[in-house]
């Protein structure tokens, strides 16, 4: 989704261009199709280009701008109008007095555009955003100050937005937020704003999370936050404990591979101070005051939905009725909700529009809400009654990897919080997971298997019970980064239709861990596949006899239920990564995908 960066340096400094461009490259992971910047150096200079940031760099090289102390930049993910240079942000008013960047959707833009057009304004783009600079321009015409013009224009908008504006001859940035993320950074002699912290973490870790309905005014020395009526609001300044190195690639070819390898550390971080090994108990301060619910509804999208399916299985196992819903399909009015209902929003970014809508509906319907998220101060964290941070650290690769593993473990902690009877067993299981993941990372043969099957017609993944969400996730990871056809199935469903797709050209990846009834049944499904000539790769801990029917094995250590699901998934992450790598795909920024999907 769109990314915003803004910078105000000391008067006379000339580093706006480099700070803004570097900020944009840190926001690339959010997904974009065009980019632009506006630099204020007495007058405003705007540069835009369709395509990758390198195209914008080329534009800047061919016309070196005068780089002042103030700038804003934007990576655009098209919603209104195709990814053309004219639609890239920043957008300006007709006189070039104000430049605006925007993330979100202005729902009443057509009515505003009609009014502005009727008053003689000529639009130069297809975007909803362009109404904003023109509205501001009209108020400037009336003699309003930049700040008042900005506030009055924002007051006319309906929809979701994070907006930043810079004016000619004014060393200040004005910003506002409604339902789209915006975080402010306070450095020494400089201030920043961005859609996400990595954009300016190199410069400062002191941040303010702007809230819905608030406005901000940034000058080199200070940040002022006001409410919609203009009253000053004292906002807490928070310290972000991500080190800048964590937002870099640390020698890995891709962020995705780095993040896969960071999983042991991420999981330790998730478990820290939440599991007492000596006492054999789980205790999560974040969940204090959250009673065992009568029932649980999960709302989530994509990879987080797979984590939610897994969480629902864990809760049902503990006797708590639980269901996972795709957030985009969730309608709170159609599902019984009472004061005993807990709605859990699983969302690594904490900003996914579908999940946010579902959580708001659940709030309105009277449910207790819990956000399970990676981003401190995110919209989900603030909208919910309770928040449980998964503490995976920054995830830059668009494909979610370490955040999924951390969600699995976080949901196991939450399930245990509701049913302490399982403590001893789960503490043992959880304690061992980071080491087991490390073993998989150190020994995985996924690269060889990827080489063997990179030309396959399609990839199928099967699993049962707690390995079913892992099969779905394995397929999603494969399709999103390799662009190859991949499907995940409940192992038992194969014979009810999908088996028709299985041929000698379609490897089937079967996740079979443990030696219980589920494993035995899945081995039966593997035999069905094998009988039809499909190559079989077993992801197994060797406790069943699946290896007899498999062409290859991706081995995982024997682990408890939660651990087996986490480590089997690590093999599938590596498989997807290496297939995509061998096919030369854009792994960290797959086509048509965004890290944080802030539109419904
Ligand atoms: C896939 C992926 C997406 C996200 C989905 C929800 O690798 O990353 O499917 O899982 O867009 O995102 P969050 O978790 O931020 O709500």
Coordinates of C-alpha atoms and ligand atoms in Angstrom, one line a residue:
X1 CA 0.0 0.0 0.0
X2 CA 1.1 3.6 -0.4
X3 CA 4.0 4.8 1.7
X4 CA 4.5 8.3 3.0
X5 CA 7.7 10.0 4.3
X6 CA 8.2 13.6 5.3
X7 CA 11.2 15.5 6.7
X8 CA 11.9 18.9 8.1
X9 CA 15.6 19.6 8.7
X10 CA 17.3 22.7 10.1
X11 CA 16.8 25.9 8.1
X12 CA 19.7 26.1 5.5
X13 CA 20.3 22.3 5.4
X14 CA 20.1 20.6 2.1
X15 CA 19.5 17.0 3.0
X16 CA 15.8 16.7 2.3
X17 CA 16.2 14.9 -1.0
X18 CA 18.5 12.2 0.4
X19 CA 16.5 11.6 3.6
X20 CA 13.2 11.4 1.6
X21 CA 14.6 9.1 -1.1
X22 CA 16.2 6.8 1.5
X23 CA 12.9 6.8 3.4
X24 CA 11.0 5.8 0.3
X25 CA 13.3 2.9 -0.3
X26 CA 12.7 1.7 3.2
X27 CA 9.0 1.8 2.4
X28 CA 9.3 -0.2 -0.8
X29 CA 8.3 -3.4 1.0
X30 CA 4.7 -2.0 1.3
X31 CA 4.3 -2.5 -2.4
X32 CA 3.9 0.4 -5.0
X33 CA 3.8 1.1 -8.7
X34 CA 4.9 4.7 -8.9
X35 CA 6.7 7.3 -6.7
X36 CA 7.3 10.9 -6.3
X37 CA 8.8 13.6 -4.0
X38 CA 8.3 17.3 -3.4
X39 CA 11.2 19.4 -2.1
X40 CA 10.7 22.9 -0.6
X41 CA 13.5 25.3 -1.3
X42 CA 11.7 28.6 -1.3
X43 CA 9.5 27.3 -4.0
X44 CA 8.2 23.7 -4.5
X45 CA 9.8 21.3 -6.9
X46 CA 7.9 18.1 -7.6
X47 CA 9.4 15.0 -9.3
X48 CA 7.4 11.8 -10.1
X49 CA 7.9 8.6 -12.1
X50 CA 5.9 5.5 -12.8
X51 CA 7.5 2.2 -11.9
X52 CA 10.3 1.4 -9.5
X53 CA 12.1 4.0 -7.4
X54 CA 15.1 3.8 -9.7
X55 CA 13.0 5.5 -12.4
X56 CA 12.5 8.4 -9.9
X57 CA 16.2 8.4 -9.1
X58 CA 16.9 8.7 -12.9
X59 CA 14.5 11.6 -13.1
X60 CA 16.3 13.4 -10.2
X61 CA 19.7 12.7 -11.8
X62 CA 18.6 14.2 -15.1
X63 CA 17.2 17.4 -13.5
X64 CA 19.2 17.9 -10.3
X65 CA 16.7 19.6 -8.0
X66 CA 17.6 22.2 -5.5
X67 CA 17.4 20.2 -2.3
X68 CA 16.3 22.3 0.7
X69 CA 15.5 21.3 4.3
X70 CA 11.9 20.2 3.8
X71 CA 10.5 17.4 1.7
X72 CA 7.7 14.8 1.4
X73 CA 7.7 11.6 -0.7
X74 CA 5.3 8.9 -1.6
X75 CA 5.2 5.4 -3.0
X76 CA 1.8 4.9 -4.7
X77 CA -0.3 1.7 -4.9
X78 CA -3.0 2.5 -7.5
X79 CA -6.6 2.7 -6.5
X80 CA -8.0 5.6 -8.5
X81 CA -6.4 5.7 -11.9
X82 CA -3.6 3.5 -13.5
X83 CA 0.0 3.6 -12.4
X84 CA 1.0 6.6 -14.6
X85 CA 3.3 9.5 -13.8
X86 CA 0.4 11.9 -13.8
X87 CA -1.3 9.8 -11.1
X88 CA 1.8 9.5 -8.9
X89 CA 1.9 11.8 -5.8
X90 CA 2.6 14.5 -4.7
X91 CA -0.3 16.4 -6.2
X92 CA -0.3 20.2 -6.3
X93 CA -2.9 22.9 -6.6
X94 CA -3.1 24.8 -9.9
X95 CA -0.7 27.5 -8.7
X96 CA 1.9 25.0 -7.3
X97 CA 1.6 26.5 -3.8
X98 CA 1.0 23.3 -2.0
X99 CA 2.1 19.7 -2.6
X100 CA 0.2 16.8 -1.0
X101 CA 0.8 13.1 -0.5
X102 CA -2.0 10.7 0.6
X103 CA -2.5 7.1 1.7
X104 CA -6.1 5.8 1.9
X105 CA -9.3 6.5 0.0
X106 CA -11.3 9.7 -0.1
X107 CA -14.8 8.4 -0.5
X108 CA -16.5 11.7 -1.3
X109 CA -13.9 12.7 -3.9
X110 CA -16.2 12.6 -6.9
X111 CA -18.6 15.1 -5.3
X112 CA -15.6 17.3 -4.3
X113 CA -14.1 17.0 -7.8
X114 CA -17.4 18.0 -9.4
X115 CA -17.6 21.1 -7.3
X116 CA -14.0 22.1 -7.9
X117 CA -14.4 21.4 -11.6
X118 CA -17.5 23.6 -11.7
X119 CA -15.5 26.4 -10.1
X120 CA -13.0 26.3 -13.0
X121 CA -10.3 24.0 -11.7
X122 CA -8.7 21.6 -14.2
X123 CA -7.7 18.3 -12.8
X124 CA -4.5 16.7 -14.1
X125 CA -4.8 13.2 -12.7
X126 CA -7.4 10.5 -12.2
X127 CA -6.8 10.3 -8.5
X128 CA -9.1 10.9 -5.5
X129 CA -6.1 12.7 -3.8
X130 CA -5.9 15.6 -6.2
X131 CA -9.0 17.2 -4.7
X132 CA -7.0 17.9 -1.5
X133 CA -4.4 20.4 -2.9
X134 CA -7.2 22.1 -4.9
X135 CA -9.3 22.5 -1.8
X136 CA -6.3 23.8 0.1
X137 CA -5.6 26.2 -2.8
X138 CA -9.1 27.6 -2.7
X139 CA -8.7 28.4 1.0
X140 CA -5.4 30.0 0.4
X141 CA -7.1 32.1 -2.3
X142 CA -9.5 33.2 0.5
X143 CA -6.5 34.5 2.5
X144 CA -6.3 31.6 5.0
X145 CA -3.0 30.7 6.4
X146 CA -1.5 27.4 5.3
X147 CA -2.4 25.7 8.6
X148 CA -6.1 26.8 8.5
X149 CA -6.4 26.1 4.7
X150 CA -5.1 22.6 5.4
X151 CA -7.5 22.0 8.4
X152 CA -10.5 23.3 6.5
X153 CA -9.7 21.1 3.5
X154 CA -9.2 18.0 5.6
X155 CA -12.5 18.8 7.3
X156 CA -14.3 18.3 4.0
X157 CA -13.0 14.8 3.5
X158 CA -14.8 11.5 4.1
X159 CA -13.0 8.2 4.0
X160 CA -9.6 7.1 5.1
X161 CA -6.4 9.1 4.9
X162 CA -2.9 9.8 6.1
X163 CA -2.1 13.1 4.5
X164 CA 1.0 15.3 4.5
X165 CA 1.3 18.7 2.9
X166 CA 4.2 21.0 2.3
X167 CA 3.7 24.7 1.2
X168 CA 5.9 27.0 -0.8
X169 CA 8.1 29.2 1.4
X170 CA 7.0 27.4 4.6
X171 CA 9.5 25.2 6.5
X172 CA 6.7 23.2 8.0
X173 CA 4.8 20.0 7.2
X174 CA 1.2 19.7 8.0
X175 CA -0.4 16.2 8.4
X176 CA -3.6 14.5 9.4
X177 CA -4.8 11.0 9.9
X178 CA -8.0 9.0 9.7
X179 CA -8.0 5.2 9.5
X180 CA -4.5 5.1 7.8
X181 CA -1.2 4.8 9.6
X182 CA 1.0 7.8 10.3
X183 CA 3.8 8.0 12.7
X184 CA 5.9 11.0 13.7
X185 CA 9.6 10.9 14.4
X186 CA 11.5 13.4 16.7
X187 CA 15.2 13.7 15.9
X188 CA 17.7 16.2 17.0
X189 CA 17.1 19.4 15.0
X190 CA 14.9 17.5 12.6
X191 CA 11.5 15.9 12.5
X192 CA 10.0 13.1 10.4
X193 CA 6.7 11.6 9.5
X194 CA 6.0 8.3 7.8
X195 CA 3.6 5.5 7.2
X196 CA 5.9 3.2 9.1
X197 CA 8.9 3.5 11.4
X198 CA 11.5 1.8 9.1
X199 CA 11.3 4.9 6.9
X200 CA 13.2 7.0 9.5
X201 CA 14.6 4.5 12.0
X202 CA 18.1 5.4 10.8
X203 CA 17.6 8.9 12.2
X204 CA 15.5 8.5 15.3
X205 CA 13.7 5.9 17.4
X206 CA 11.6 8.5 19.3
X207 CA 8.1 8.3 17.9
X208 CA 4.6 9.6 18.3
X209 CA 1.7 7.5 16.8
X210 CA -0.8 10.0 15.5
X211 CA -4.4 9.0 16.2
X212 CA -7.5 9.1 14.1
X213 CA -8.9 12.7 13.8
X214 CA -5.6 14.3 14.9
X215 CA -3.5 16.9 13.1
X216 CA 0.3 17.4 13.3
X217 CA 2.5 20.3 12.5
X218 CA 6.2 19.5 12.1
X219 CA 9.0 22.1 12.2
X220 CA 12.7 21.4 12.6
X221 CA 12.6 21.9 16.3
X222 CA 9.2 20.4 17.3
X223 CA 6.1 18.4 16.6
X224 CA 2.7 19.8 17.6
X225 CA -0.3 17.5 17.7
X226 CA -3.9 18.9 17.9
X227 CA -7.4 17.4 17.8
X228 CA -9.9 18.1 15.1
X229 CA -11.1 21.3 17.0
X230 CA -7.5 22.6 17.1
X231 CA -6.8 22.0 20.8
X232 CA -3.3 20.9 21.6
X233 CA -3.0 17.2 22.6
X234 CA -0.1 15.9 24.8
X235 CA 1.0 12.7 23.0
X236 CA 3.3 10.2 24.6
X237 CA 6.7 9.9 22.9
X238 CA 7.6 6.2 22.6
X239 CA 10.9 4.6 22.0
X240 CA 11.0 2.0 19.3
X241 CA 13.5 -0.7 20.2
X242 CA 14.2 -1.9 16.6
X243 CA 17.8 -1.4 15.7
X244 CA 18.4 0.1 12.3
X245 CA 20.5 -3.0 11.3
X246 CA 17.4 -5.1 11.8
X247 CA 15.7 -3.1 9.0
X248 CA 18.6 -3.9 6.6
X249 CA 19.4 -7.2 4.8
X250 CA 22.5 -8.1 6.8
X251 CA 24.2 -9.9 3.9
X252 CA 21.2 -12.0 2.8
X253 CA 20.2 -11.9 -0.8
X254 CA 16.6 -11.1 0.2
X255 CA 14.7 -9.8 3.2
X256 CA 12.5 -12.9 3.0
X257 CA 15.5 -15.2 3.5
X258 CA 16.8 -13.0 6.3
X259 CA 13.5 -13.1 8.0
X260 CA 13.1 -16.8 7.6
X261 CA 16.5 -17.2 9.3
X262 CA 15.5 -14.7 12.1
X263 CA 12.7 -17.0 13.3
X264 CA 14.5 -18.6 16.2
X265 CA 15.3 -15.1 17.6
X266 CA 11.8 -13.8 16.8
X267 CA 10.2 -16.7 18.6
X268 CA 12.5 -16.3 21.7
X269 CA 11.5 -12.7 21.7
X270 CA 7.8 -13.7 21.6
X271 CA 8.2 -16.1 24.5
X272 CA 10.4 -13.9 26.6
X273 CA 9.0 -13.3 30.1
X274 CA 5.8 -15.1 29.1
X275 CA 6.9 -18.6 29.8
X276 CA 8.4 -19.6 33.2
X277 CA 10.3 -22.7 32.5
X278 CA 11.1 -23.4 36.2
X279 CA 7.6 -23.1 37.3
X280 CA 6.3 -24.7 34.1
X281 CA 3.7 -21.9 33.7
X282 CA 2.7 -19.4 31.1
X283 CA 1.9 -15.9 32.3
X284 CA 1.3 -13.1 29.9
X285 CA 1.1 -9.6 31.5
X286 CA -0.5 -8.3 28.3
X287 CA -3.5 -10.6 28.9
X288 CA -4.1 -9.7 32.5
X289 CA -7.8 -9.0 33.0
X290 CA -8.9 -11.0 30.0
X291 CA -11.2 -13.7 31.2
X292 CA -11.7 -17.0 29.5
X293 CA -14.3 -16.2 26.8
X294 CA -17.5 -18.1 26.2
X295 CA -16.6 -18.2 22.5
X296 CA -14.0 -16.8 20.2
X297 CA -14.2 -15.5 16.7
X298 CA -11.0 -14.7 14.8
X299 CA -10.9 -12.2 12.0
X300 CA -7.9 -12.1 9.7
X301 CA -6.7 -12.1 6.1
X302 CA -4.2 -14.0 4.1
X303 CA -1.3 -15.5 6.1
X304 CA -2.8 -14.2 9.3
X305 CA -6.0 -16.0 8.5
X306 CA -4.0 -19.2 8.4
X307 CA -2.6 -18.4 11.8
X308 CA -6.2 -17.7 12.9
X309 CA -7.4 -21.2 11.7
X310 CA -4.5 -22.6 13.7
X311 CA -5.5 -20.6 16.8
X312 CA -9.1 -21.7 16.5
X313 CA -8.0 -25.4 16.5
X314 CA -5.9 -24.8 19.6
X315 CA -8.9 -23.2 21.4
X316 CA -11.4 -25.8 20.4
X317 CA -9.0 -28.4 21.7
X318 CA -9.3 -26.6 25.0
X319 CA -13.1 -26.7 24.9
X320 CA -13.6 -23.1 23.8
X321 CA -15.9 -22.8 20.8
X322 CA -13.8 -20.9 18.2
X323 CA -14.1 -20.1 14.6
X324 CA -11.9 -18.3 12.1
X325 CA -13.4 -15.8 9.6
X326 CA -11.9 -14.2 6.6
X327 CA -12.1 -10.5 7.7
X328 CA -13.5 -9.5 4.3
X329 CA -16.4 -11.9 4.8
X330 CA -17.1 -11.1 8.4
X331 CA -20.5 -9.6 9.2
X332 CA -20.9 -9.2 12.9
X333 CA -24.7 -8.9 12.8
X334 CA -25.0 -12.4 11.4
X335 CA -23.1 -14.2 14.1
X336 CA -24.2 -14.4 17.7
X337 CA -22.2 -12.0 19.8
X338 CA -22.6 -11.4 23.5
X339 CA -20.5 -10.0 26.3
X340 CA -18.8 -13.4 26.6
X341 CA -17.6 -13.3 23.0
X342 CA -14.0 -12.5 22.3
X343 CA -13.1 -11.4 18.8
X344 CA -9.4 -11.7 18.0
X345 CA -8.0 -9.7 15.1
X346 CA -4.8 -11.4 13.9
X347 CA -2.9 -8.9 11.8
X348 CA 0.9 -8.6 11.7
X349 CA 0.7 -5.0 10.4
X350 CA -2.2 -4.0 12.5
X351 CA -3.4 -1.8 9.6
X352 CA -5.3 -4.2 7.2
X353 CA -8.5 -2.5 6.3
X354 CA -10.6 -5.6 6.1
X355 CA -9.5 -6.7 9.5
X356 CA -10.0 -3.2 11.0
X357 CA -13.5 -3.0 9.6
X358 CA -14.3 -6.4 11.1
X359 CA -12.9 -5.4 14.5
X360 CA -14.8 -2.2 14.5
X361 CA -18.0 -4.0 13.8
X362 CA -17.3 -6.5 16.6
X363 CA -16.6 -3.6 19.0
X364 CA -20.0 -2.1 18.0
X365 CA -21.7 -5.4 18.5
X366 CA -20.5 -5.5 22.1
X367 CA -17.8 -8.2 21.8
X368 CA -14.5 -7.9 23.7
X369 CA -11.7 -7.4 21.2
X370 CA -8.1 -8.5 21.2
X371 CA -5.5 -7.5 18.6
X372 CA -2.6 -10.0 18.0
X373 CA -0.2 -7.8 16.1
X374 CA 3.5 -7.0 15.5
X375 CA 3.2 -3.3 15.3
X376 CA 3.2 -1.3 18.5
X377 CA 0.7 1.5 18.4
X378 CA -0.9 0.2 15.1
X379 CA -4.6 0.9 14.3
X380 CA -5.6 -2.6 15.5
X381 CA -3.7 -2.2 18.7
X382 CA -5.5 1.0 19.4
X383 CA -9.0 -0.1 18.3
X384 CA -9.1 -3.2 20.5
X385 CA -9.8 -3.6 24.2
X386 CA -6.7 -5.8 24.6
X387 CA -3.5 -6.2 22.6
X388 CA -1.0 -9.0 22.5
X389 CA 2.3 -8.1 20.6
X390 CA 3.9 -11.0 18.8
X391 CA 7.3 -9.2 18.9
X392 CA 8.7 -10.5 15.7
X393 CA 10.7 -7.3 14.9
X394 CA 10.4 -5.5 11.6
X395 CA 9.3 -7.6 8.6
X396 CA 10.2 -6.0 5.4
X397 CA 9.6 -8.8 2.8
X398 CA 6.1 -8.6 1.5
X399 CA 5.6 -12.3 2.1
X400 CA 4.9 -12.9 5.8
X401 CA 7.3 -15.4 7.3
X402 CA 8.5 -14.7 10.8
X403 CA 5.3 -13.0 11.7
X404 CA 3.4 -16.1 10.9
X405 CA 5.6 -18.3 13.1
X406 CA 5.3 -15.7 15.9
X407 CA 1.5 -15.6 15.5
X408 CA 1.4 -19.4 15.8
X409 CA 3.3 -19.2 19.1
X410 CA 1.5 -16.1 20.3
X411 CA -1.9 -17.9 19.7
X412 CA -0.6 -20.9 21.6
X413 CA 0.3 -18.6 24.5
X414 CA -3.2 -17.1 24.4
X415 CA -4.9 -20.5 24.3
X416 CA -2.8 -21.6 27.3
X417 CA -3.8 -18.4 29.1
X418 CA -7.4 -19.5 28.8
X419 CA -6.7 -23.0 30.0
X420 CA -3.9 -23.3 32.4
X421 CA -4.4 -27.0 32.7
X422 CA -2.1 -27.5 29.8
X423 CA 0.7 -25.4 31.1
X424 CA 3.4 -28.0 31.8
X425 CA 3.1 -29.7 28.5
X426 CA 2.9 -26.5 26.5
X427 CA 5.8 -24.9 28.3
X428 CA 8.0 -27.8 27.3
X429 CA 6.8 -27.6 23.7
X430 CA 7.2 -23.8 23.4
X431 CA 10.6 -23.8 25.0
X432 CA 12.0 -26.1 22.4
X433 CA 10.5 -24.5 19.3
X434 CA 13.3 -21.9 18.6
X435 CA 16.0 -24.6 18.7
X436 CA 13.9 -26.9 16.5
X437 CA 13.4 -24.1 14.0
X438 CA 17.2 -23.6 14.0
X439 CA 17.7 -27.3 13.3
X440 CA 15.4 -27.1 10.3
X441 CA 17.2 -23.9 9.0
X442 CA 20.6 -25.7 9.4
X443 CA 19.6 -28.9 7.8
X444 CA 16.9 -28.2 5.3
X445 CA 17.1 -29.9 1.9
X446 CA 14.4 -27.5 0.5
X447 CA 16.8 -25.9 -2.0
X448 CA 17.5 -29.3 -3.6
X449 CA 13.8 -30.2 -3.7
X450 CA 13.1 -26.8 -5.3
X451 CA 15.6 -27.5 -8.0
X452 CA 14.0 -30.9 -8.6
X453 CA 10.5 -29.5 -9.0
X454 CA 10.9 -25.9 -10.2
X455 CA 9.3 -26.8 -13.5
X456 CA 6.3 -28.5 -12.0
X457 CA 2.8 -27.7 -13.5
X458 CA 1.4 -27.1 -10.1
X459 CA 2.3 -27.6 -6.4
X460 CA -0.2 -29.2 -4.0
X461 CA 0.1 -29.2 -0.2
X462 CA -1.9 -31.4 2.1
X463 CA -2.2 -31.5 5.9
X464 CA -4.7 -32.5 8.5
X465 CA -5.9 -30.9 11.8
X466 CA -3.2 -28.4 13.0
X467 CA -1.2 -29.1 9.8
X468 CA -4.1 -28.1 7.6
X469 CA -3.5 -24.3 8.0
X470 CA 0.2 -25.0 7.4
X471 CA -0.8 -26.7 4.0
X472 CA -2.8 -23.6 3.1
X473 CA 0.1 -21.3 4.1
X474 CA 2.6 -23.4 2.2
X475 CA 0.5 -23.0 -0.9
X476 CA 0.0 -19.2 -0.4
X477 CA 3.7 -18.6 0.1
X478 CA 4.5 -20.6 -3.1
X479 CA 1.9 -18.8 -5.3
X480 CA 2.6 -15.3 -4.0
X481 CA 6.4 -15.3 -4.6
X482 CA 6.9 -17.9 -7.3
X483 CA 3.8 -17.0 -9.4
X484 CA 3.3 -20.8 -9.9
X485 CA 0.0 -22.5 -9.4
X486 CA -0.2 -23.9 -5.9
X487 CA -3.1 -25.1 -3.7
X488 CA -3.4 -26.3 -0.2
X489 CA -6.0 -28.9 0.8
X490 CA -7.2 -30.6 3.9
X491 CA -5.7 -34.1 3.3
X492 CA -9.1 -35.8 3.7
X493 CA -10.7 -33.5 1.1
X494 CA -8.4 -34.6 -1.7
X495 CA -10.6 -37.4 -2.7
X496 CA -13.6 -35.2 -2.9
X497 CA -12.5 -33.4 -6.0
X498 CA -8.9 -32.0 -6.1
X499 CA -7.5 -35.5 -6.8
X500 CA -8.7 -34.9 -10.4
X501 CA -5.9 -32.3 -10.7
X502 CA -3.1 -34.7 -9.5
X503 CA -0.8 -35.9 -12.2
X504 CA 2.8 -37.0 -12.6
X505 CA 3.6 -33.3 -13.1
X506 CA 2.2 -32.1 -9.9
X507 CA 4.3 -32.8 -6.8
X508 CA 2.2 -33.2 -3.6
X509 CA 3.8 -31.9 -0.4
X510 CA 2.3 -33.9 2.5
X511 CA 2.8 -32.7 6.0
X512 CA 2.7 -35.7 8.3
X513 CA 4.0 -35.3 11.8
X514 CA 3.4 -37.5 14.9
X515 CA 2.2 -41.1 14.9
X516 CA -1.4 -40.7 15.9
X517 CA -4.7 -41.1 14.0
X518 CA -4.3 -38.0 12.0
X519 CA -0.9 -39.0 10.7
X520 CA -2.1 -42.5 9.8
X521 CA -5.1 -41.0 7.9
X522 CA -2.8 -38.6 6.0
X523 CA -0.5 -41.5 5.1
X524 CA -3.7 -43.0 3.6
X525 CA -4.2 -39.9 1.5
X526 CA -0.6 -40.0 0.4
X527 CA -1.1 -43.5 -0.9
X528 CA -4.0 -42.2 -3.0
X529 CA -1.8 -39.6 -4.5
X530 CA 1.1 -42.0 -5.0
X531 CA -1.2 -44.4 -6.8
X532 CA -1.9 -41.7 -9.4
X533 CA 1.8 -41.3 -10.2
X534 CA 2.3 -37.9 -8.5
X535 CA 5.7 -37.2 -6.9
X536 CA 5.3 -37.0 -3.1
X537 CA 7.5 -35.0 -0.8
X538 CA 6.8 -35.8 2.8
X539 CA 7.4 -33.1 5.5
X540 CA 7.8 -35.5 8.4
X541 CA 9.4 -36.2 11.7
X542 CA 9.8 -39.8 10.8
X543 CA 7.3 -41.0 13.4
X544 CA 4.9 -42.4 10.8
X545 CA 5.6 -44.7 7.8
X546 CA 4.9 -41.9 5.2
X547 CA 8.5 -42.1 4.0
X548 CA 7.7 -45.5 2.4
X549 CA 5.4 -43.7 0.0
X550 CA 7.4 -40.5 -0.6
X551 CA 9.9 -39.7 -3.3
X552 CA 11.6 -37.2 -1.1
X553 CA 11.6 -36.2 2.5
X554 CA 11.9 -32.8 4.2
X555 CA 12.8 -33.8 7.7
X556 CA 11.7 -31.9 10.8
X557 CA 12.6 -32.8 14.4
X558 CA 9.9 -34.6 16.5
X559 CA 8.1 -31.9 18.4
X560 CA 4.8 -31.1 20.2
X561 CA 1.7 -30.1 18.3
X562 CA 2.4 -26.4 18.1
X563 CA 6.1 -26.9 17.4
X564 CA 5.4 -29.4 14.6
X565 CA 3.2 -26.9 12.9
X566 CA 5.8 -24.1 13.2
X567 CA 8.8 -26.2 11.9
X568 CA 6.9 -27.9 9.1
X569 CA 6.0 -24.4 7.9
X570 CA 9.6 -23.3 7.9
X571 CA 10.4 -26.1 5.4
X572 CA 7.6 -24.8 3.2
X573 CA 8.8 -21.2 3.5
X574 CA 12.3 -22.3 2.3
X575 CA 10.8 -24.4 -0.5
X576 CA 8.8 -21.4 -1.8
X577 CA 11.8 -19.1 -1.4
X578 CA 14.1 -21.4 -3.4
X579 CA 11.6 -22.1 -6.2
X580 CA 11.0 -18.3 -6.6
X581 CA 14.7 -17.7 -6.4
X582 CA 15.5 -20.3 -9.1
X583 CA 12.7 -18.8 -11.3
X584 CA 14.2 -15.3 -10.8
X585 CA 11.1 -13.8 -9.2
X586 CA 10.9 -10.5 -7.4
X587 CA 10.9 -12.2 -4.0
X588 CA 10.7 -9.3 -1.6
X589 CA 8.3 -7.3 -3.7
X590 CA 6.1 -9.8 -5.6
X591 CA 3.9 -8.4 -8.3
X592 CA 0.5 -7.0 -7.4
X593 CA 1.0 -7.5 -3.6
X594 CA 1.5 -5.1 -0.8
X595 CA 2.8 -5.5 2.7
X596 CA 0.0 -3.5 4.4
X597 CA -3.3 -3.6 2.6
X598 CA -5.1 -0.5 3.8
X599 CA -8.1 -0.6 1.4
X600 CA -11.0 -3.0 1.5
Ligands
LIG1 C1 1.1 -13.1 2.7 C2 0.7 -11.9 3.3 C3 -0.7 -11.4 3.3 C4 -1.0 -10.9 4.7 C5 -2.5 -10.3 4.7 C6 -2.8 -9.8 6.0 O1 2.4 -13.4 2.8 O2 1.6 -11.3 3.9 O3 -1.5 -12.5 3.0 O4 -1.0 -11.9 5.6 O5 -2.5 -9.2 3.8 O6 -1.9 -8.9 6.5 P1 -1.9 -8.5 8.1 O7 -1.3 -9.7 8.8 O8 -0.9 -7.3 8.2 O9 -3.3 -8.2 8.5

